[in-house]
Tab-separated table of C-alpha atoms in Angstrom:
chain	number	residue	atom	x	y	z
A	1	MET	CA	3.795	-87.762	-88.140
A	2	THR	CA	6.454	-89.612	-87.336
A	3	SER	CA	10.391	-88.807	-88.054
A	4	VAL	CA	11.602	-91.674	-89.837
A	5	LEU	CA	15.318	-92.846	-90.030
A	6	VAL	CA	15.442	-95.224	-93.338
A	7	ILE	CA	19.315	-97.372	-93.635
A	8	GLY	CA	19.681	-98.509	-97.223
A	9	ALA	CA	17.180	-95.382	-98.644
A	10	THR	CA	18.629	-96.162	-102.257
A	11	GLY	CA	17.897	-100.194	-102.004
A	12	ARG	CA	15.527	-101.774	-103.334
A	13	GLN	CA	14.079	-102.606	-99.302
A	14	GLY	CA	14.763	-99.844	-97.478
A	15	GLY	CA	13.489	-97.777	-101.056
A	16	ALA	CA	9.875	-98.691	-101.097
A	17	VAL	CA	10.112	-98.371	-96.728
A	18	ALA	CA	10.982	-94.734	-97.846
A	19	GLU	CA	8.605	-93.638	-100.801
A	20	LEU	CA	5.791	-95.024	-97.972
A	21	LEU	CA	6.356	-93.172	-95.897
A	22	LEU	CA	6.665	-90.228	-97.539
A	23	ASP	CA	3.573	-90.981	-98.884
A	24	HIS	CA	2.454	-90.646	-95.528
A	25	GLY	CA	3.037	-87.290	-95.094
A	26	HIS	CA	5.904	-88.840	-92.375
A	27	ASP	CA	8.906	-87.104	-91.598
A	28	VAL	CA	12.191	-89.098	-93.273
A	29	THR	CA	15.472	-89.198	-93.381
A	30	ALA	CA	18.205	-91.470	-95.767
A	31	TYR	CA	20.885	-92.808	-95.248
A	32	VAL	CA	22.414	-93.610	-98.281
A	33	ARG	CA	26.205	-94.188	-98.879
A	34	SER	CA	26.303	-91.840	-102.616
A	35	PRO	CA	24.428	-89.190	-101.479
A	36	GLU	CA	24.724	-87.409	-105.290
A	37	SER	CA	23.323	-90.727	-106.617
A	38	PRO	CA	19.985	-89.698	-108.455
A	39	SER	CA	18.085	-91.642	-106.198
A	40	ALA	CA	19.054	-90.125	-103.480
A	41	LEU	CA	18.508	-86.843	-105.206
A	42	ALA	CA	15.000	-88.772	-105.855
A	43	LEU	CA	14.393	-89.011	-102.256
A	44	VAL	CA	15.298	-85.199	-101.839
A	45	ALA	CA	13.352	-84.443	-104.856
A	46	ALA	CA	10.354	-86.802	-102.999
A	47	GLY	CA	10.132	-83.957	-99.204
A	48	ALA	CA	13.445	-86.417	-97.278
A	49	ARG	CA	16.286	-85.169	-96.030
A	50	LEU	CA	19.824	-87.331	-96.919
A	51	VAL	CA	22.732	-88.250	-94.648
A	52	ALA	CA	25.474	-89.504	-95.819
A	53	GLY	CA	27.078	-93.009	-94.571
A	54	ASP	CA	27.410	-96.299	-94.112
A	55	LEU	CA	27.012	-99.546	-91.593
A	56	ALA	CA	30.076	-99.198	-90.336
A	57	ASP	CA	30.230	-95.792	-89.530
A	58	PRO	CA	29.205	-96.045	-85.661
A	59	LEU	CA	29.450	-91.969	-86.008
A	60	ALA	CA	28.007	-91.066	-88.651
A	61	LEU	CA	24.322	-93.321	-87.254
A	62	ALA	CA	24.330	-91.988	-84.123
A	63	GLY	CA	23.720	-88.556	-86.001
A	64	ALA	CA	21.948	-89.604	-87.754
A	65	ALA	CA	19.582	-91.408	-85.470
A	66	SER	CA	19.626	-88.409	-83.617
A	67	GLY	CA	15.872	-87.589	-82.097
A	68	VAL	CA	13.636	-89.603	-84.429
A	69	ASP	CA	10.792	-91.976	-83.255
A	70	ALA	CA	12.333	-95.052	-85.314
A	71	ILE	CA	14.087	-96.555	-87.405
A	72	PHE	CA	13.520	-98.839	-90.343
A	73	GLY	CA	17.433	-101.047	-91.067
A	74	LEU	CA	18.539	-104.040	-92.195
A	75	SER	CA	21.880	-105.252	-92.630
A	76	VAL	CA	23.998	-106.321	-96.508
A	77	PRO	CA	25.023	-110.102	-96.802
A	78	PHE	CA	27.260	-110.863	-99.084
A	79	GLY	CA	29.629	-108.057	-99.031
A	80	SER	CA	33.662	-108.227	-99.210
A	81	GLY	CA	33.892	-108.584	-95.662
A	82	GLY	CA	31.290	-111.268	-95.917
A	83	LYS	CA	28.844	-113.417	-93.134
A	84	ASP	CA	31.123	-111.446	-90.155
A	85	GLU	CA	30.472	-107.857	-91.181
A	86	GLU	CA	27.197	-108.096	-92.058
A	87	VAL	CA	26.844	-109.191	-88.049
A	88	ALA	CA	28.876	-106.196	-87.250
A	89	GLN	CA	26.489	-104.042	-89.531
A	90	GLY	CA	22.744	-105.600	-87.928
A	91	ARG	CA	24.629	-105.326	-83.832
A	92	LEU	CA	25.700	-101.423	-84.586
A	93	LEU	CA	22.125	-101.085	-85.848
A	94	VAL	CA	21.044	-102.254	-83.285
A	95	ASP	CA	22.734	-100.709	-80.917
A	96	VAL	CA	21.980	-97.328	-82.175
A	97	ALA	CA	17.539	-98.221	-81.564
A	98	ALA	CA	19.082	-99.433	-77.146
A	99	LYS	CA	20.694	-95.747	-77.179
A	100	THR	CA	18.490	-93.861	-78.968
A	101	ASP	CA	15.324	-95.693	-77.635
A	102	ALA	CA	14.213	-95.183	-81.352
A	103	HIS	CA	11.509	-98.322	-82.671
A	104	LEU	CA	13.711	-100.441	-84.860
A	105	VAL	CA	11.223	-102.157	-87.763
A	106	TYR	CA	14.829	-104.634	-88.315
A	107	SER	CA	14.223	-106.558	-91.533
A	108	SER	CA	16.220	-109.734	-91.379
A	109	VAL	CA	14.782	-112.745	-92.927
A	110	ARG	CA	12.084	-116.094	-91.689
A	111	GLY	CA	13.327	-118.333	-89.525
A	112	ALA	CA	16.317	-116.270	-87.956
A	113	ASP	CA	14.470	-116.478	-84.714
A	114	ARG	CA	15.931	-120.169	-84.064
A	115	LEU	CA	19.264	-120.881	-83.423
A	116	ALA	CA	20.662	-123.885	-85.731
A	117	ALA	CA	22.924	-122.771	-87.797
A	118	THR	CA	21.736	-123.256	-91.628
A	119	ASP	CA	25.645	-123.495	-93.266
A	120	ILE	CA	24.169	-120.264	-95.022
A	121	ASP	CA	25.951	-117.893	-93.784
A	122	HIS	CA	22.603	-114.709	-95.106
A	123	ALA	CA	21.094	-116.618	-93.145
A	124	ASP	CA	22.852	-117.442	-90.235
A	125	SER	CA	24.841	-113.982	-90.118
A	126	LYS	CA	21.061	-112.712	-88.823
A	127	GLN	CA	20.826	-115.794	-87.044
A	128	LEU	CA	23.105	-113.957	-85.047
A	129	VAL	CA	22.585	-110.022	-85.409
A	130	GLU	CA	18.467	-111.465	-84.120
A	131	ALA	CA	20.484	-112.560	-80.873
A	132	HIS	CA	22.399	-109.529	-80.147
A	133	LEU	CA	18.807	-107.416	-80.440
A	134	ARG	CA	17.057	-109.959	-77.715
A	135	ALA	CA	20.118	-109.505	-75.134
A	136	GLN	CA	19.520	-105.721	-75.259
A	137	GLN	CA	16.878	-103.291	-74.069
A	138	VAL	CA	15.797	-101.529	-77.428
A	139	ARG	CA	11.692	-101.083	-78.747
A	140	ALA	CA	11.988	-103.686	-81.785
A	141	THR	CA	9.541	-105.134	-84.430
A	142	VAL	CA	11.514	-108.209	-86.210
A	143	LEU	CA	9.999	-108.876	-90.380
A	144	GLY	CA	10.867	-111.890	-91.604
A	145	PRO	CA	11.090	-111.908	-95.249
A	146	VAL	CA	10.766	-114.773	-97.515
A	147	TYR	CA	12.632	-115.164	-100.815
A	148	PHE	CA	11.862	-112.280	-102.946
A	149	MET	CA	9.506	-111.518	-106.025
A	150	GLU	CA	12.055	-108.749	-106.987
A	151	ASN	CA	15.255	-111.659	-107.460
A	152	VAL	CA	13.249	-111.739	-111.322
A	153	LEU	CA	14.259	-108.682	-111.645
A	154	ASN	CA	18.304	-109.437	-112.530
A	155	VAL	CA	16.992	-111.189	-115.719
A	156	GLY	CA	21.280	-112.003	-115.754
A	157	PHE	CA	20.406	-114.916	-114.092
A	158	SER	CA	15.516	-115.330	-114.444
A	159	ARG	CA	16.634	-114.932	-118.599
A	160	LEU	CA	13.133	-113.261	-119.091
A	161	ALA	CA	15.212	-110.789	-121.807
A	162	ASP	CA	16.090	-113.912	-123.690
A	163	GLY	CA	11.853	-114.898	-123.344
A	164	VAL	CA	12.110	-117.504	-120.559
A	165	LEU	CA	12.016	-117.941	-117.170
A	166	VAL	CA	14.870	-119.458	-115.492
A	167	ASN	CA	15.381	-120.983	-111.983
A	168	PRO	CA	16.968	-123.884	-109.601
A	169	LEU	CA	13.017	-124.817	-108.516
A	170	SER	CA	11.486	-127.773	-109.922
A	171	ALA	CA	8.586	-126.722	-111.718
A	172	GLY	CA	6.242	-127.383	-110.201
A	173	LYS	CA	7.540	-127.056	-106.661
A	174	PRO	CA	6.457	-124.094	-104.290
A	175	LEU	CA	8.048	-121.167	-103.105
A	176	ASP	CA	6.759	-118.262	-100.693
A	177	GLN	CA	7.632	-114.577	-101.577
A	178	VAL	CA	7.565	-112.218	-101.140
A	179	THR	CA	8.100	-107.919	-103.355
A	180	VAL	CA	9.064	-104.960	-101.270
A	181	ARG	CA	6.064	-103.211	-101.884
A	182	ASP	CA	4.964	-105.578	-98.505
A	183	ILE	CA	7.220	-105.094	-96.781
A	184	ALA	CA	7.324	-101.610	-96.976
A	185	GLY	CA	4.033	-101.787	-95.531
A	186	LEU	CA	3.531	-103.505	-92.947
A	187	ALA	CA	7.191	-101.687	-91.940
A	188	VAL	CA	5.104	-98.892	-92.673
A	189	HIS	CA	2.220	-100.312	-89.997
A	190	ALA	CA	4.317	-101.002	-87.299
A	191	VAL	CA	6.228	-97.022	-87.930
A	192	GLU	CA	2.353	-95.726	-86.956
A	193	HIS	CA	1.195	-98.532	-84.378
A	194	PRO	CA	4.210	-99.283	-82.751
A	195	ASP	CA	1.977	-99.822	-79.387
A	196	ARG	CA	1.122	-102.947	-81.294
A	197	PHE	CA	4.633	-104.362	-82.992
A	198	VAL	CA	7.052	-103.561	-80.153
A	199	GLY	CA	8.291	-106.791	-79.126
A	200	LYS	CA	6.723	-107.975	-82.369
A	201	ARG	CA	9.002	-111.169	-84.939
A	202	ILE	CA	6.460	-111.131	-87.678
A	203	ASP	CA	7.165	-113.638	-91.266
A	204	ILE	CA	6.345	-112.812	-93.709
A	205	ALA	CA	4.802	-113.471	-97.715
A	206	SER	CA	3.211	-112.119	-100.237
A	207	ASP	CA	1.830	-115.144	-101.906
A	208	ARG	CA	2.822	-118.441	-102.681
A	209	VAL	CA	3.452	-120.386	-106.206
A	210	THR	CA	5.574	-122.583	-108.411
A	211	GLY	CA	8.090	-121.850	-111.517
A	212	GLU	CA	5.275	-122.702	-114.101
A	213	GLN	CA	2.552	-120.645	-111.984
A	214	ALA	CA	5.252	-117.458	-112.265
A	215	ALA	CA	5.685	-117.993	-115.928
A	216	ARG	CA	2.196	-118.139	-116.606
A	217	ILE	CA	1.104	-115.012	-114.344
A	218	LEU	CA	4.486	-113.281	-117.113
A	219	SER	CA	3.525	-115.019	-119.928
A	220	ASP	CA	-0.285	-112.587	-119.510
A	221	VAL	CA	1.006	-109.825	-117.879
A	222	LEU	CA	3.787	-109.410	-120.962
A	223	GLY	CA	1.483	-110.825	-123.183
A	224	ARG	CA	3.419	-113.380	-124.932
A	225	GLU	CA	3.931	-116.945	-123.847
A	226	ILE	CA	7.460	-117.650	-121.209
A	227	PRO	CA	8.171	-120.759	-121.050
A	228	TYR	CA	10.116	-122.739	-117.629
A	229	ARG	CA	13.109	-123.888	-117.552
A	230	GLN	CA	15.196	-125.617	-114.661
A	231	MET	CA	18.901	-124.357	-113.945
A	232	PRO	CA	21.186	-127.624	-112.614
A	233	LEU	CA	21.933	-126.452	-109.633
A	234	ASP	CA	26.050	-127.416	-110.938
A	235	GLN	CA	25.021	-124.254	-113.242
A	236	VAL	CA	24.261	-122.108	-110.093
A	237	ARG	CA	27.170	-123.267	-107.993
A	238	GLN	CA	29.417	-122.034	-110.629
A	239	TRP	CA	28.008	-118.425	-111.836
A	240	ALA	CA	26.803	-117.823	-107.944
A	241	GLY	CA	28.654	-120.083	-105.801
A	242	ALA	CA	27.658	-122.618	-103.458
A	243	GLU	CA	26.421	-120.210	-100.644
A	244	ILE	CA	23.019	-119.459	-103.325
A	245	ALA	CA	23.124	-123.370	-104.496
A	246	ASP	CA	22.840	-124.738	-101.064
A	247	MET	CA	19.607	-121.831	-100.279
A	248	PHE	CA	18.212	-123.672	-103.641
A	249	GLN	CA	18.540	-126.662	-103.036
A	250	ARG	CA	17.015	-126.285	-99.414
A	251	PHE	CA	13.668	-124.191	-100.996
A	252	GLU	CA	13.710	-127.767	-103.270
A	253	ASP	CA	13.087	-129.336	-99.842
A	254	ASN	CA	11.417	-127.435	-97.891
A	255	THR	CA	7.820	-128.024	-97.152
A	256	ASP	CA	7.566	-126.114	-93.937
A	257	PHE	CA	5.746	-123.044	-95.741
A	258	LEU	CA	4.255	-120.078	-93.889
A	259	ASP	CA	0.525	-119.488	-92.663
A	260	ILE	CA	-0.306	-116.691	-95.411
A	261	ASP	CA	-4.093	-116.262	-95.781
A	262	THR	CA	-3.365	-115.922	-92.026
A	263	LEU	CA	-1.390	-113.159	-91.456
A	264	HIS	CA	-2.812	-110.941	-94.707
A	265	ALA	CA	-5.761	-111.294	-92.188
A	266	ASP	CA	-3.975	-111.002	-89.114
A	267	HIS	CA	-2.874	-107.393	-91.346
A	268	PRO	CA	-5.882	-105.836	-93.004
A	269	GLY	CA	-4.018	-102.547	-92.809
A	270	VAL	CA	-1.380	-103.551	-95.933
A	271	THR	CA	-2.097	-104.336	-99.213
A	272	TRP	CA	-0.870	-107.348	-100.493
A	273	HIS	CA	0.252	-108.026	-103.975
A	274	SER	CA	-0.070	-112.076	-105.482
A	275	TYR	CA	2.542	-112.577	-107.285
A	276	ALA	CA	0.390	-111.053	-110.086
A	277	ASP	CA	-0.857	-108.216	-108.914
A	278	TRP	CA	2.956	-107.660	-108.600
A	279	ALA	CA	3.948	-107.769	-111.931
A	280	ARG	CA	1.354	-106.076	-113.140
A	281	THR	CA	3.800	-103.009	-110.904
A	282	VAL	CA	6.999	-103.288	-112.965
A	283	ASP	CA	7.980	-101.054	-115.589
A	284	TRP	CA	8.890	-103.981	-118.176
A	285	ASP	CA	9.932	-102.011	-120.963
A	286	ARG	CA	12.735	-101.394	-119.274
A	287	VAL	CA	13.665	-104.484	-117.050
A	288	LEU	CA	14.168	-105.891	-120.185
A	289	ARG	CA	16.535	-103.697	-121.594
A	290	SER	CA	18.892	-103.272	-118.394
A	291	PRO	CA	22.361	-104.849	-119.061
A	292	ALA	CA	21.736	-109.175	-118.598
A	293	THR	CA	24.334	-109.844	-114.557
A	294	ALA	CA	24.167	-112.926	-113.901
């Protein structure tokens, strides 16, 4: 049994990691901002220990990390402090891991080991965090997720509750995507095999699908026709801001895809999910009842 501190344990990534660690019988400390929230209380019921704090609180984070074998962590983009806030969070996380000699499994973003600015703040911030990590004496594994499958669950953006799948990419444009289930699978595998994963950086994707393919899969799973509609980038810019619009333009222009088959073959201990596999795990009744938020 390994003792693991999970940062953001009530979020999608951290929650998936905490759940899988508990399923594997590990000792989980969940670092949460709101210990009375339903998701935090569910973690307690599943066997986790809660510690309250955030990624701007060095004393709380150091206390939570004291004595653990491993830390799963990430920095949070799109906060009120912008890029600088996320960089500060990531650097603090790295510094705490270095001081405790815990194995840090850090969830970053694909390509953030490069040193060329993308002008997309939530990617450039992780470049700076990874540069700080490389400059420290820390036992670390870095995961570089691509676009999340779970983004489609934001029905205010995807418009699934309206019976269509909306996305800014052209209908036939392939997009590498990952589910948090597979991030958790690889993260837990790294925690359980530090001798094989310390010092490694792994970009991670679950499947590659076009918008048309995703719509067909969702049609099959939901049992009704879900047509695909392309959202104009000007509308994305108006609804979600220039950073998100620029990100989708990069995806539209991208020709550099991951070698997903080799990635999965290299890590057979992970239960990888295709887009269809993932879609079948979702409680769509609950998702489609949720209030639409853009």
